[in-house]
Short mmCIF file of C-alpha atoms (C1' of nucleotides) in Angstrom, two decimals:
data_model
loop_
_atom_site.label_atom_id
_atom_site.label_comp_id
_atom_site.label_asym_id
_atom_site.label_seq_id
_atom_site.Cartn_x
_atom_site.Cartn_y
_atom_site.Cartn_z
CA UNK E 1 15.54 -22.32 -10.01
CA UNK E 2 14.48 -24.73 -12.77
CA UNK E 3 10.78 -24.89 -13.60
CA UNK E 4 10.62 -28.41 -15.00
CA UNK E 5 7.22 -30.02 -14.90
CA UNK E 6 6.22 -32.90 -12.69
CA UNK E 7 6.07 -35.28 -15.61
CA UNK E 8 9.61 -36.35 -14.82
CA UNK E 9 8.34 -38.02 -11.67
CA UNK E 10 8.88 -41.75 -11.54
CA UNK E 11 6.67 -44.20 -9.83
CA UNK E 12 7.89 -46.43 -7.02
CA UNK E 13 6.48 -49.48 -5.31
CA UNK E 14 6.58 -49.22 -1.54
CA UNK E 15 3.99 -49.98 1.09
CA UNK E 16 3.22 -47.93 4.20
CA UNK E 17 3.41 -51.17 6.17
CA UNK E 18 7.15 -51.52 5.71
CA UNK E 19 8.04 -47.88 5.08
CA UNK E 20 10.98 -46.77 7.19
CA UNK E 21 9.45 -43.36 7.88
CA UNK E 22 7.04 -45.15 10.18
CA UNK E 23 5.77 -43.21 13.14
CA UNK E 24 6.69 -39.81 11.75
CA UNK E 25 4.35 -39.97 8.81
CA UNK E 26 0.62 -40.40 8.38
CA UNK E 27 0.56 -43.83 10.04
CA UNK E 28 1.60 -42.33 13.38
CA UNK E 29 -1.03 -43.33 15.90
CA UNK E 30 -2.96 -45.32 13.33
CA UNK E 31 -4.54 -48.62 14.36
CA UNK E 32 -2.09 -51.26 13.10
CA UNK E 33 -4.97 -52.98 11.36
CA UNK E 34 -5.67 -49.77 9.44
CA UNK E 35 -2.24 -49.56 7.85
CA UNK E 36 -3.02 -51.99 5.03
CA UNK E 37 -6.11 -49.84 4.36
CA UNK E 38 -3.85 -46.80 4.18
CA UNK E 39 -1.89 -48.54 1.46
CA UNK E 40 -5.08 -48.85 -0.53
CA UNK E 41 -5.57 -45.09 -0.28
CA UNK E 42 -2.04 -44.10 -1.25
CA UNK E 43 -1.87 -44.60 -4.96
CA UNK E 44 1.43 -43.33 -6.26
CA UNK E 45 4.93 -42.89 -5.06
CA UNK E 46 7.19 -40.61 -7.00
CA UNK E 47 10.65 -39.12 -7.12
CA UNK E 48 11.34 -35.40 -7.38
CA UNK E 49 14.79 -33.91 -7.96
CA UNK E 50 16.27 -30.69 -6.63
CA UNK E 51 14.60 -27.68 -8.16
CA UNK E 52 11.56 -29.56 -9.46
CA UNK E 53 8.09 -28.45 -8.44
CA UNK E 54 5.65 -30.72 -6.63
CA UNK E 55 2.88 -28.28 -7.55
CA UNK E 56 2.49 -24.64 -8.53
CA UNK E 57 0.24 -22.04 -6.92
CA UNK E 58 -3.00 -21.68 -8.85
CA UNK E 59 -3.20 -25.38 -9.72
CA UNK E 60 -6.24 -27.38 -8.73
CA UNK E 61 -6.04 -29.52 -5.63
CA UNK E 62 -5.46 -33.08 -6.74
CA UNK E 63 -3.92 -34.82 -3.76
CA UNK E 64 -2.19 -34.43 -0.46
CA UNK E 65 1.48 -35.38 -0.40
CA UNK E 66 3.49 -37.16 2.27
CA UNK E 67 7.24 -36.70 2.11
CA UNK E 68 8.76 -40.17 2.28
CA UNK E 69 12.26 -38.71 2.12
CA UNK E 70 13.99 -35.47 1.25
CA UNK E 71 13.08 -31.85 1.87
CA UNK E 72 11.01 -29.21 0.09
CA UNK E 73 10.33 -25.51 0.50
CA UNK E 74 6.89 -23.94 0.35
CA UNK E 75 6.59 -20.61 -1.43
CA UNK E 76 3.59 -18.31 -1.32
CA UNK E 77 3.07 -15.18 -3.39
CA UNK E 78 1.75 -11.76 -2.40
CA UNK E 79 -0.38 -9.37 -4.45
CA UNK E 80 2.76 -8.04 -6.17
CA UNK E 81 3.84 -11.57 -7.03
CA UNK E 82 6.81 -11.46 -4.67
CA UNK E 83 7.88 -14.84 -3.36
CA UNK E 84 7.57 -15.57 0.34
CA UNK E 85 9.09 -18.71 1.76
CA UNK E 86 6.57 -20.21 4.11
CA UNK E 87 8.80 -22.95 5.42
CA UNK E 88 10.66 -26.17 4.85
CA UNK E 89 9.08 -29.60 5.06
CA UNK E 90 11.05 -32.71 6.00
CA UNK E 91 10.51 -36.47 5.87
CA UNK E 92 7.14 -37.58 7.18
CA UNK E 93 5.46 -34.21 6.86
CA UNK E 94 2.24 -33.64 4.93
CA UNK E 95 1.94 -31.08 2.17
CA UNK E 96 -1.02 -29.56 0.37
CA UNK E 97 -3.20 -28.03 3.08
CA UNK E 98 -2.95 -24.68 1.33
CA UNK E 99 -5.62 -25.94 -1.08
CA UNK E 100 -8.23 -27.01 1.49
CA UNK E 101 -10.09 -23.68 1.48
CA UNK E 102 -11.07 -23.58 -2.17
CA UNK E 103 -9.44 -26.55 -3.91
CA UNK E 104 -6.80 -24.31 -5.47
CA UNK E 105 -3.20 -24.31 -4.31
CA UNK E 106 -2.09 -20.98 -2.87
CA UNK E 107 1.55 -22.03 -2.66
CA UNK E 108 4.18 -23.67 -4.79
CA UNK E 109 6.37 -26.49 -3.52
CA UNK E 110 9.95 -27.05 -4.71
CA UNK E 111 12.31 -29.91 -3.91
CA UNK E 112 15.45 -28.83 -2.03
CA UNK E 113 17.03 -32.22 -2.63
CA UNK E 114 15.90 -35.52 -4.11
CA UNK E 115 12.53 -36.42 -2.61
CA UNK E 116 10.35 -39.48 -2.47
CA UNK E 117 6.71 -38.50 -2.26
CA UNK E 118 3.52 -40.43 -1.52
CA UNK E 119 0.17 -39.16 -2.76
CA UNK E 120 -3.25 -39.28 -1.14
CA UNK E 121 -5.81 -38.45 -3.83
CA UNK E 122 -8.25 -35.68 -2.91
CA UNK E 123 -11.29 -37.81 -3.66
CA UNK E 124 -10.11 -40.29 -1.02
CA UNK E 125 -10.60 -37.61 1.61
CA UNK E 126 -14.38 -37.73 1.24
CA UNK E 127 -15.66 -40.67 3.19
CA UNK E 128 -12.32 -41.47 4.75
CA UNK E 129 -13.80 -40.74 8.14
CA UNK E 130 -16.08 -43.72 7.68
CA UNK E 131 -13.64 -45.97 5.82
CA UNK E 132 -10.58 -45.46 8.05
CA UNK E 133 -11.57 -43.40 11.09
CA UNK E 134 -8.12 -43.47 12.64
CA UNK E 135 -6.63 -42.05 9.43
CA UNK E 136 -9.15 -39.24 9.42
CA UNK E 137 -8.26 -38.31 12.98
CA UNK E 138 -4.61 -38.45 12.02
CA UNK E 139 -5.08 -36.08 9.09
CA UNK E 140 -6.96 -33.64 11.28
CA UNK E 141 -4.07 -33.78 13.73
CA UNK E 142 -1.59 -32.95 10.97
CA UNK E 143 -3.77 -30.04 9.85
CA UNK E 144 -4.05 -28.77 13.42
CA UNK E 145 -0.30 -28.96 13.73
CA UNK E 146 0.08 -26.86 10.58
CA UNK E 147 -2.22 -24.20 12.09
CA UNK E 148 -0.21 -24.11 15.32
CA UNK E 149 3.08 -23.94 13.44
CA UNK E 150 1.94 -20.93 11.43
CA UNK E 151 0.88 -19.10 14.56
CA UNK E 152 4.19 -19.90 16.25
CA UNK E 153 5.98 -18.46 13.23
CA UNK E 154 4.02 -15.22 13.62
CA UNK E 155 4.97 -14.95 17.28
CA UNK E 156 8.62 -15.82 16.71
CA UNK E 157 8.92 -13.20 13.96
CA UNK E 158 8.22 -10.52 16.56
CA UNK E 159 11.52 -11.18 18.34
CA UNK E 160 14.98 -9.83 17.50
CA UNK E 161 16.87 -10.87 14.37
CA UNK E 162 19.21 -13.11 16.34
CA UNK E 163 16.36 -14.77 18.26
CA UNK E 164 14.54 -15.53 15.03
CA UNK E 165 17.58 -17.00 13.34
CA UNK E 166 18.51 -19.16 16.32
CA UNK E 167 14.90 -20.31 16.72
CA UNK E 168 15.02 -21.49 13.14
CA UNK E 169 18.26 -23.38 13.68
CA UNK E 170 16.98 -25.02 16.86
CA UNK E 171 13.71 -25.92 15.20
CA UNK E 172 15.55 -27.65 12.36
CA UNK E 173 17.82 -29.35 14.87
CA UNK E 174 14.83 -30.79 16.75
CA UNK E 175 13.17 -31.96 13.60
CA UNK E 176 16.31 -33.68 12.35
CA UNK E 177 16.74 -35.36 15.72
CA UNK E 178 13.15 -36.61 15.57
CA UNK E 179 14.06 -38.21 12.23
CA UNK E 180 17.05 -40.02 13.61
CA UNK E 181 19.63 -37.60 12.22
CA UNK E 182 22.15 -35.66 14.23
CA UNK E 183 20.74 -32.57 15.94
CA UNK E 184 24.27 -31.12 15.80
CA UNK E 185 25.13 -31.25 12.12
CA UNK E 186 22.75 -30.77 9.24
CA UNK E 187 21.92 -28.73 6.15
CA UNK E 188 19.84 -25.60 6.35
CA UNK E 189 18.99 -26.06 2.64
CA UNK E 190 18.24 -22.38 2.11
CA UNK E 191 20.52 -19.64 0.83
CA UNK E 192 21.08 -16.61 3.08
CA UNK E 193 18.68 -14.77 0.86
CA UNK E 194 15.95 -17.41 1.23
CA UNK E 195 16.51 -17.65 4.95
CA UNK E 196 16.16 -13.88 5.19
CA UNK E 197 12.96 -14.08 3.22
CA UNK E 198 11.60 -16.71 5.61
CA UNK E 199 12.67 -14.83 8.76
CA UNK E 200 11.87 -11.36 7.42
CA UNK E 201 15.52 -10.25 7.43
CA UNK E 202 17.90 -9.11 4.72
CA UNK E 203 20.57 -11.37 3.25
CA UNK E 204 23.27 -9.23 4.86
CA UNK E 205 21.73 -9.46 8.32
CA UNK E 206 21.45 -13.24 8.09
CA UNK E 207 25.04 -13.49 6.91
CA UNK E 208 26.35 -11.24 9.68
CA UNK E 209 24.44 -13.09 12.41
CA UNK E 210 25.59 -16.50 11.21
CA UNK E 211 29.21 -15.35 10.92
CA UNK E 212 29.01 -13.91 14.43
CA UNK E 213 27.77 -17.22 15.84
CA UNK E 214 30.58 -18.92 13.96
CA UNK E 215 33.21 -16.49 15.32
CA UNK E 216 31.96 -17.00 18.86
CA UNK E 217 32.45 -20.74 18.38
CA UNK E 218 28.77 -21.52 18.93
CA UNK E 219 28.30 -22.92 15.45
CA UNK E 220 30.55 -23.82 12.55
CA UNK E 221 29.48 -22.99 9.02
CA UNK E 222 30.49 -24.35 5.66
CA UNK E 223 27.97 -23.05 3.14
CA UNK E 224 24.61 -24.61 3.93
CA UNK E 225 26.02 -27.19 6.34
CA UNK E 226 25.91 -26.18 9.97
CA UNK E 227 27.61 -27.78 12.95
CA UNK E 228 26.29 -26.80 16.37
CA UNK E 229 29.35 -26.73 18.64
CA UNK E 230 27.79 -25.25 21.77
CA UNK E 231 24.13 -26.18 22.05
CA UNK E 232 23.65 -24.65 25.55
CA UNK E 233 24.92 -21.28 24.36
CA UNK E 234 22.76 -21.48 21.28
CA UNK E 235 19.71 -22.30 23.39
CA UNK E 236 20.58 -19.49 25.80
CA UNK E 237 20.01 -16.97 23.00
CA UNK E 238 16.35 -17.90 22.95
CA UNK E 239 15.89 -17.75 26.75
CA UNK F 1 -9.39 -8.17 31.42
CA UNK F 2 -11.84 -10.09 33.61
CA UNK F 3 -11.32 -13.82 33.92
CA UNK F 4 -14.87 -14.89 34.67
CA UNK F 5 -15.68 -18.48 33.85
CA UNK F 6 -17.99 -19.66 31.13
CA UNK F 7 -20.60 -20.77 33.63
CA UNK F 8 -22.33 -17.44 33.19
CA UNK F 9 -23.23 -18.45 29.66
CA UNK F 10 -26.94 -18.74 29.02
CA UNK F 11 -28.58 -21.15 26.69
CA UNK F 12 -30.69 -19.98 23.78
CA UNK F 13 -33.07 -21.72 21.44
CA UNK F 14 -32.36 -20.94 17.81
CA UNK F 15 -32.17 -23.18 14.78
CA UNK F 16 -29.62 -22.99 11.96
CA UNK F 17 -32.55 -23.18 9.56
CA UNK F 18 -33.82 -19.73 10.43
CA UNK F 19 -30.60 -18.18 11.74
CA UNK F 20 -29.96 -14.78 10.21
CA UNK F 21 -26.22 -15.39 9.88
CA UNK F 22 -27.09 -17.74 7.04
CA UNK F 23 -24.54 -18.07 4.30
CA UNK F 24 -21.65 -16.67 6.32
CA UNK F 25 -21.62 -19.43 8.89
CA UNK F 26 -21.19 -23.18 8.78
CA UNK F 27 -24.27 -23.74 6.60
CA UNK F 28 -22.67 -21.87 3.68
CA UNK F 29 -22.70 -24.21 0.74
CA UNK F 30 -24.48 -26.92 2.70
CA UNK F 31 -27.13 -29.00 0.97
CA UNK F 32 -30.44 -27.43 2.09
CA UNK F 33 -31.63 -30.87 3.14
CA UNK F 34 -28.61 -31.13 5.46
CA UNK F 35 -29.44 -28.03 7.47
CA UNK F 36 -31.93 -29.78 9.76
CA UNK F 37 -29.20 -32.38 10.37
CA UNK F 38 -26.85 -29.57 11.31
CA UNK F 39 -29.35 -28.48 13.93
CA UNK F 40 -29.13 -31.93 15.43
CA UNK F 41 -25.36 -31.54 15.74
CA UNK F 42 -25.37 -28.08 17.28
CA UNK F 43 -26.34 -28.64 20.84
CA UNK F 44 -26.10 -25.40 22.74
CA UNK F 45 -26.35 -21.75 22.03
CA UNK F 46 -24.94 -19.38 24.59
CA UNK F 47 -24.35 -15.72 25.39
CA UNK F 48 -20.96 -14.31 26.32
CA UNK F 49 -20.42 -10.76 27.59
CA UNK F 50 -17.51 -8.43 26.97
CA UNK F 51 -14.39 -9.64 28.75
CA UNK F 52 -15.67 -13.16 29.34
CA UNK F 53 -13.63 -16.11 28.06
CA UNK F 54 -15.02 -18.66 25.63
CA UNK F 55 -12.13 -20.93 26.58
CA UNK F 56 -8.66 -20.70 28.07
CA UNK F 57 -5.42 -22.04 26.64
CA UNK F 58 -4.53 -25.38 28.16
CA UNK F 59 -8.15 -26.51 28.39
CA UNK F 60 -9.22 -29.72 26.71
CA UNK F 61 -10.94 -29.48 23.38
CA UNK F 62 -14.65 -29.88 23.96
CA UNK F 63 -16.31 -28.29 20.96
CA UNK F 64 -15.93 -26.01 18.01
CA UNK F 65 -17.71 -22.68 18.26
CA UNK F 66 -19.55 -20.70 15.62
CA UNK F 67 -20.03 -17.00 16.34
CA UNK F 68 -23.71 -16.27 15.81
CA UNK F 69 -23.16 -12.60 16.64
CA UNK F 70 -20.56 -10.38 18.24
CA UNK F 71 -16.78 -10.36 18.09
CA UNK F 72 -13.97 -12.08 19.98
CA UNK F 73 -10.20 -11.87 20.10
CA UNK F 74 -7.90 -14.87 20.05
CA UNK F 75 -4.85 -14.72 22.30
CA UNK F 76 -1.91 -17.09 22.18
CA UNK F 77 0.97 -17.27 24.65
CA UNK F 78 4.69 -17.64 24.07
CA UNK F 79 7.23 -19.52 26.20
CA UNK F 80 7.55 -16.48 28.50
CA UNK F 81 3.79 -16.33 28.88
CA UNK F 82 3.50 -13.08 26.99
CA UNK F 83 0.17 -12.55 25.30
CA UNK F 84 0.01 -12.39 21.53
CA UNK F 85 -3.19 -11.38 19.81
CA UNK F 86 -3.73 -13.75 16.95
CA UNK F 87 -6.74 -11.99 15.51
CA UNK F 88 -10.35 -10.98 15.78
CA UNK F 89 -13.26 -13.22 14.81
CA UNK F 90 -16.59 -11.84 13.63
CA UNK F 91 -20.10 -13.20 13.10
CA UNK F 92 -20.21 -16.47 11.21
CA UNK F 93 -16.60 -17.41 11.85
CA UNK F 94 -15.54 -20.70 13.42
CA UNK F 95 -13.36 -20.88 16.49
CA UNK F 96 -11.41 -23.69 18.12
CA UNK F 97 -9.09 -25.04 15.44
CA UNK F 98 -6.14 -24.35 17.73
CA UNK F 99 -7.04 -27.58 19.54
CA UNK F 100 -7.10 -29.91 16.54
CA UNK F 101 -3.45 -30.98 16.84
CA UNK F 102 -3.60 -32.48 20.31
CA UNK F 103 -7.06 -31.84 21.73
CA UNK F 104 -5.74 -29.05 23.95
CA UNK F 105 -6.45 -25.40 23.28
CA UNK F 106 -3.32 -23.38 22.56
CA UNK F 107 -5.17 -20.08 22.63
CA UNK F 108 -7.64 -18.24 24.80
CA UNK F 109 -10.71 -16.54 23.37
CA UNK F 110 -12.24 -13.41 24.90
CA UNK F 111 -15.47 -11.62 23.95
CA UNK F 112 -14.92 -8.07 22.69
CA UNK F 113 -18.66 -7.38 22.93
CA UNK F 114 -21.76 -9.41 23.69
CA UNK F 115 -21.61 -12.61 21.66
CA UNK F 116 -24.03 -15.35 20.76
CA UNK F 117 -22.20 -18.61 20.25
CA UNK F 118 -23.21 -22.00 18.80
CA UNK F 119 -21.34 -25.15 19.80
CA UNK F 120 -20.44 -28.20 17.77
CA UNK F 121 -19.35 -30.92 20.21
CA UNK F 122 -16.00 -32.52 19.44
CA UNK F 123 -17.41 -36.02 19.46
CA UNK F 124 -19.75 -35.00 16.62
CA UNK F 125 -16.72 -34.47 14.42
CA UNK F 126 -15.98 -38.18 14.29
CA UNK F 127 -18.25 -39.75 11.76
CA UNK F 128 -19.62 -36.46 10.51
CA UNK F 129 -18.14 -37.19 7.14
CA UNK F 130 -20.51 -40.11 6.82
CA UNK F 131 -23.49 -38.57 8.58
CA UNK F 132 -23.45 -35.14 6.88
CA UNK F 133 -20.84 -35.15 4.11
CA UNK F 134 -21.54 -31.59 3.02
CA UNK F 135 -20.96 -30.37 6.58
CA UNK F 136 -17.64 -32.17 6.71
CA UNK F 137 -16.49 -30.53 3.49
CA UNK F 138 -17.65 -27.19 4.87
CA UNK F 139 -15.61 -27.62 8.05
CA UNK F 140 -12.52 -28.54 6.05
CA UNK F 141 -13.04 -25.39 3.99
CA UNK F 142 -13.19 -23.27 7.16
CA UNK F 143 -10.00 -24.91 8.43
CA UNK F 144 -8.28 -24.33 5.10
CA UNK F 145 -9.31 -20.71 5.26
CA UNK F 146 -7.77 -20.40 8.71
CA UNK F 147 -4.47 -21.78 7.38
CA UNK F 148 -4.45 -19.31 4.48
CA UNK F 149 -5.31 -16.42 6.78
CA UNK F 150 -2.39 -17.19 9.08
CA UNK F 151 0.03 -17.30 6.17
CA UNK F 152 -1.31 -14.02 4.81
CA UNK F 153 -0.74 -12.47 8.23
CA UNK F 154 2.90 -13.59 8.12
CA UNK F 155 3.41 -12.03 4.71
CA UNK F 156 1.63 -8.78 5.60
CA UNK F 157 3.71 -8.39 8.75
CA UNK F 158 6.79 -8.05 6.54
CA UNK F 159 5.61 -4.75 5.11
CA UNK F 160 6.01 -1.26 6.62
CA UNK F 161 4.15 -0.18 9.74
CA UNK F 162 1.68 1.92 7.75
CA UNK F 163 1.01 -0.85 5.24
CA UNK F 164 0.29 -3.31 8.04
CA UNK F 165 -2.06 -0.97 9.86
CA UNK F 166 -3.97 -0.04 6.70
CA UNK F 167 -4.18 -3.71 5.66
CA UNK F 168 -5.80 -4.45 8.99
CA UNK F 169 -8.32 -1.63 8.57
CA UNK F 170 -9.20 -2.70 5.02
CA UNK F 171 -9.49 -6.33 6.09
CA UNK F 172 -11.96 -5.37 8.82
CA UNK F 173 -13.82 -3.15 6.38
CA UNK F 174 -14.26 -6.03 3.92
CA UNK F 175 -15.39 -8.39 6.60
CA UNK F 176 -17.95 -5.94 7.96
CA UNK F 177 -19.24 -5.33 4.44
CA UNK F 178 -19.61 -9.10 3.93
CA UNK F 179 -21.79 -9.10 7.04
CA UNK F 180 -24.10 -6.37 5.80
CA UNK F 181 -22.54 -3.61 7.88
CA UNK F 182 -21.01 -0.44 6.53
CA UNK F 183 -17.47 -0.84 5.20
CA UNK F 184 -16.92 2.82 6.01
CA UNK F 185 -17.73 3.03 9.68
CA UNK F 186 -17.07 0.38 12.29
CA UNK F 187 -15.32 -0.48 15.54
CA UNK F 188 -11.77 -1.79 15.57
CA UNK F 189 -12.49 -3.30 19.01
CA UNK F 190 -8.84 -3.30 20.06
CA UNK F 191 -6.90 -0.71 22.04
CA UNK F 192 -3.83 0.83 20.38
CA UNK F 193 -1.77 -1.46 22.56
CA UNK F 194 -3.63 -4.58 21.43
CA UNK F 195 -3.51 -3.49 17.81
CA UNK F 196 0.23 -2.98 18.14
CA UNK F 197 0.53 -6.42 19.63
CA UNK F 198 -1.37 -7.91 16.69
CA UNK F 199 0.60 -5.98 14.06
CA UNK F 200 3.95 -6.20 15.81
CA UNK F 201 4.16 -2.46 16.45
CA UNK F 202 4.37 -0.35 19.59
CA UNK F 203 1.39 1.51 21.02
CA UNK F 204 3.03 4.80 20.10
CA UNK F 205 3.59 3.85 16.49
CA UNK F 206 -0.02 2.74 16.08
CA UNK F 207 -1.24 5.94 17.67
CA UNK F 208 0.97 8.13 15.47
CA UNK F 209 -0.03 6.34 12.26
CA UNK F 210 -3.74 6.52 13.04
CA UNK F 211 -3.52 10.21 13.96
CA UNK F 212 -1.63 10.90 10.72
CA UNK F 213 -4.35 9.21 8.64
CA UNK F 214 -6.89 11.25 10.58
CA UNK F 215 -5.00 14.52 9.98
CA UNK F 216 -4.76 13.79 6.27
CA UNK F 217 -8.53 13.39 6.20
CA UNK F 218 -8.34 9.76 5.07
CA UNK F 219 -10.02 8.43 8.19
CA UNK F 220 -11.81 9.92 11.16
CA UNK F 221 -11.19 8.50 14.61
CA UNK F 222 -13.17 8.62 17.79
CA UNK F 223 -11.61 6.09 20.14
CA UNK F 224 -12.25 2.63 18.69
CA UNK F 225 -14.79 3.84 16.12
CA UNK F 226 -13.31 4.53 12.73
CA UNK F 227 -14.88 6.30 9.75
CA UNK F 228 -13.17 5.82 6.40
CA UNK F 229 -13.53 9.15 4.59
CA UNK F 230 -11.34 8.46 1.57
CA UNK F 231 -11.33 4.78 0.66
CA UNK F 232 -9.30 5.23 -2.56
CA UNK F 233 -6.50 6.98 -0.70
CA UNK F 234 -6.58 4.34 2.02
CA UNK F 235 -6.36 1.58 -0.57
CA UNK F 236 -3.56 3.40 -2.36
CA UNK F 237 -1.37 2.96 0.71
CA UNK F 238 -1.41 -0.80 0.15
CA UNK F 239 -0.66 -0.58 -3.59
"C1'" DC N 1 -15.87 12.77 41.19
"C1'" DG N 2 -11.54 10.74 41.47
"C1'" DT N 3 -8.68 7.02 39.82
"C1'" DA N 4 -6.97 3.81 36.39
"C1'" DT N 5 -6.47 2.96 31.89
"C1'" DT N 6 -5.69 4.43 27.30
"C1'" DA N 7 -4.06 7.73 23.87
"C1'" DT N 8 -1.09 11.27 22.19
"C1'" DT N 9 3.09 13.78 21.37
"C1'" DG N 10 8.08 14.91 21.29
"C1'" DA N 11 13.02 13.99 21.56
"C1'" DC N 12 16.38 10.68 21.24
"C1'" DT N 13 18.28 6.04 20.23
"C1'" DC N 14 19.31 1.80 18.01
"C1'" DC N 15 18.65 -2.37 15.31
"C1'" DA N 16 18.31 -3.78 11.05
"C1'" DT N 17 18.36 -1.96 6.28
"C1'" DT N 18 20.50 0.05 2.42
"C1'" DC N 19 24.18 0.88 -0.54
"C1'" DA N 20 28.49 -0.51 -2.23
"C1'" DA N 21 32.16 -3.48 -3.22
"C1'" DA N 22 35.06 -7.50 -2.87
"C1'" DG N 23 35.45 -12.64 -2.27
"C1'" DA N 24 33.94 -17.33 -2.55
"C1'" DT N 25 31.46 -21.07 -4.73
"C1'" DA N 26 28.98 -23.68 -8.07
"C1'" DG N 27 27.74 -24.62 -12.63
"C1'" DT N 28 28.66 -24.60 -17.70
"C1'" DG N 29 30.77 -25.27 -21.90
"C1'" DG N 30 34.95 -25.64 -24.55
"C1'" DC O 1 40.07 -30.27 -16.56
"C1'" DC O 2 40.13 -25.57 -16.52
"C1'" DA O 3 38.37 -21.03 -17.58
"C1'" DC O 4 34.39 -18.21 -17.42
"C1'" DT O 5 30.21 -16.67 -15.59
"C1'" DA O 6 26.43 -16.31 -12.61
"C1'" DT O 7 25.13 -16.68 -8.12
"C1'" DC O 8 25.84 -16.44 -3.41
"C1'" DT O 9 28.33 -14.69 0.68
"C1'" DT O 10 30.75 -11.51 3.35
"C1'" DT O 11 32.09 -7.06 5.11
"C1'" DG O 12 32.01 -2.00 5.96
"C1'" DA O 13 29.90 2.53 6.33
"C1'" DA O 14 25.94 5.32 6.42
"C1'" DT O 15 20.97 5.74 6.92
"C1'" DG O 16 16.43 5.45 8.57
"C1'" DG O 17 12.11 3.47 10.46
"C1'" DA O 18 10.27 2.12 14.33
"C1'" DG O 19 11.33 1.64 19.25
"C1'" DT O 20 12.23 3.69 23.75
"C1'" DC O 21 11.70 6.93 27.28
"C1'" DA O 22 9.14 10.46 29.27
"C1'" DA O 23 5.43 13.41 30.13
"C1'" DT O 24 0.81 15.14 29.32
"C1'" DA O 25 -4.03 14.66 27.80
"C1'" DA O 26 -8.25 12.26 27.21
"C1'" DT O 27 -11.46 8.76 28.37
"C1'" DA O 28 -13.65 5.03 30.90
"C1'" DC O 29 -15.22 3.32 35.04
"C1'" DG O 30 -16.44 2.34 39.75
#
DNA sequence: CGTATTATTGACTCCATTCAAAGATAGTGG
DNA sequence: CCACTATCTTTGAATGGAGTCAATAATACG
């Protein structure tokens, strides 16, 4: 994985008002009249290429990020400095909450493909409640969602290897569908090794399970691309 | 576990200004001049007895809670309605963030012993940024801490059974110490079954591991009371 | 005091890991 | 464009850590 700095980022000119991400992103549920105000808060828009870091763990909190397009993975580190993949973020999702506790990032974020990123400077967060109340409520909702997602991950990781893997695939499928992409064919972005890391399984177990699903005709694999051939059967595994 | 309603709760008269929980709770890091304002926000103080619920999952979000004294467990529920213990909260910790995403609680909270609880009404959260900026920052810090804690739990649950159990014991020990109690002797509150649920282990495994630590003279057990006899050896298990 | 819950212990099983090795794919430089 | 290399994936066989099943002991509680 390349460790190039963020200085490569290029600035773009786009407004939230006519951004195609629309309801998925921060503006979701915002008063329409507040959207121009949101544009005043979002200061930079940048591009990140595969393998580049959005931020590294240990860095000071500078801004929240909204993914305008693309996908990233979040990596946290344990006391022995082992990497732990915390999850994947897709278009419209907000990144950076790992720094809310003490203004230091506890995770690193790496682009899995070319990403367009919007930034909400940290200092904008103070007083935002008063300036744009609907945006404040919206941010709190995103944060609450992050909390619920983490807890769901804990619960899911108690189930069998196959259940966990299929839950991951279905979760991605739903999230792609919500973004207007096919729920039946998409990229899982992660290597078997990374997926095992995320699901607390070994590379070999992930590989075997995926091949088995492929052999049964439930999914079709070609590297990181997956085609879901029999959604009911796939769902049945998690019932 | 009894399912008595919260109507049994009794109201108390205490002010944040002279509350003994002090720096552990919401006021931590608050401007001293803001503490009287905090008292204006906290409307009720109540008592909860062992087994009573602070709230049930599915209920609407009405307020955040600060534990003035006592201990509670947080329970979440999966799609099959199985209980999953999400954790224990101790004096000074804030409860209710599970409702931030959609104003519905996704967890239930049960008293593990007699608790004194302070309430911060949900409607106070809007505009608090403007009214008491230091309190707003403090709340965000608590929420950020909750996010980090959940992610740490995910990472810890990847380790061996013994590592997980010992991590839990050391975590409790630290938190009791931070509250002025002995880090060497305390209650784990949970049954072996509940602890297994929290750590993703069976009752039998928890029991065996605890007995082994006892036999080795590292800890001494009497039901839910634990005495740590050899802290260095206990720590060494997580190194 | 008797009953229900919780804890302990042992023997056996199994799911996922580990170890090992071969195959496929992507990326690099000549 | 192809050869070379590093990385990633797949597969098989053996192992082991925690689970399961079962039965007894201890404790809490009405």
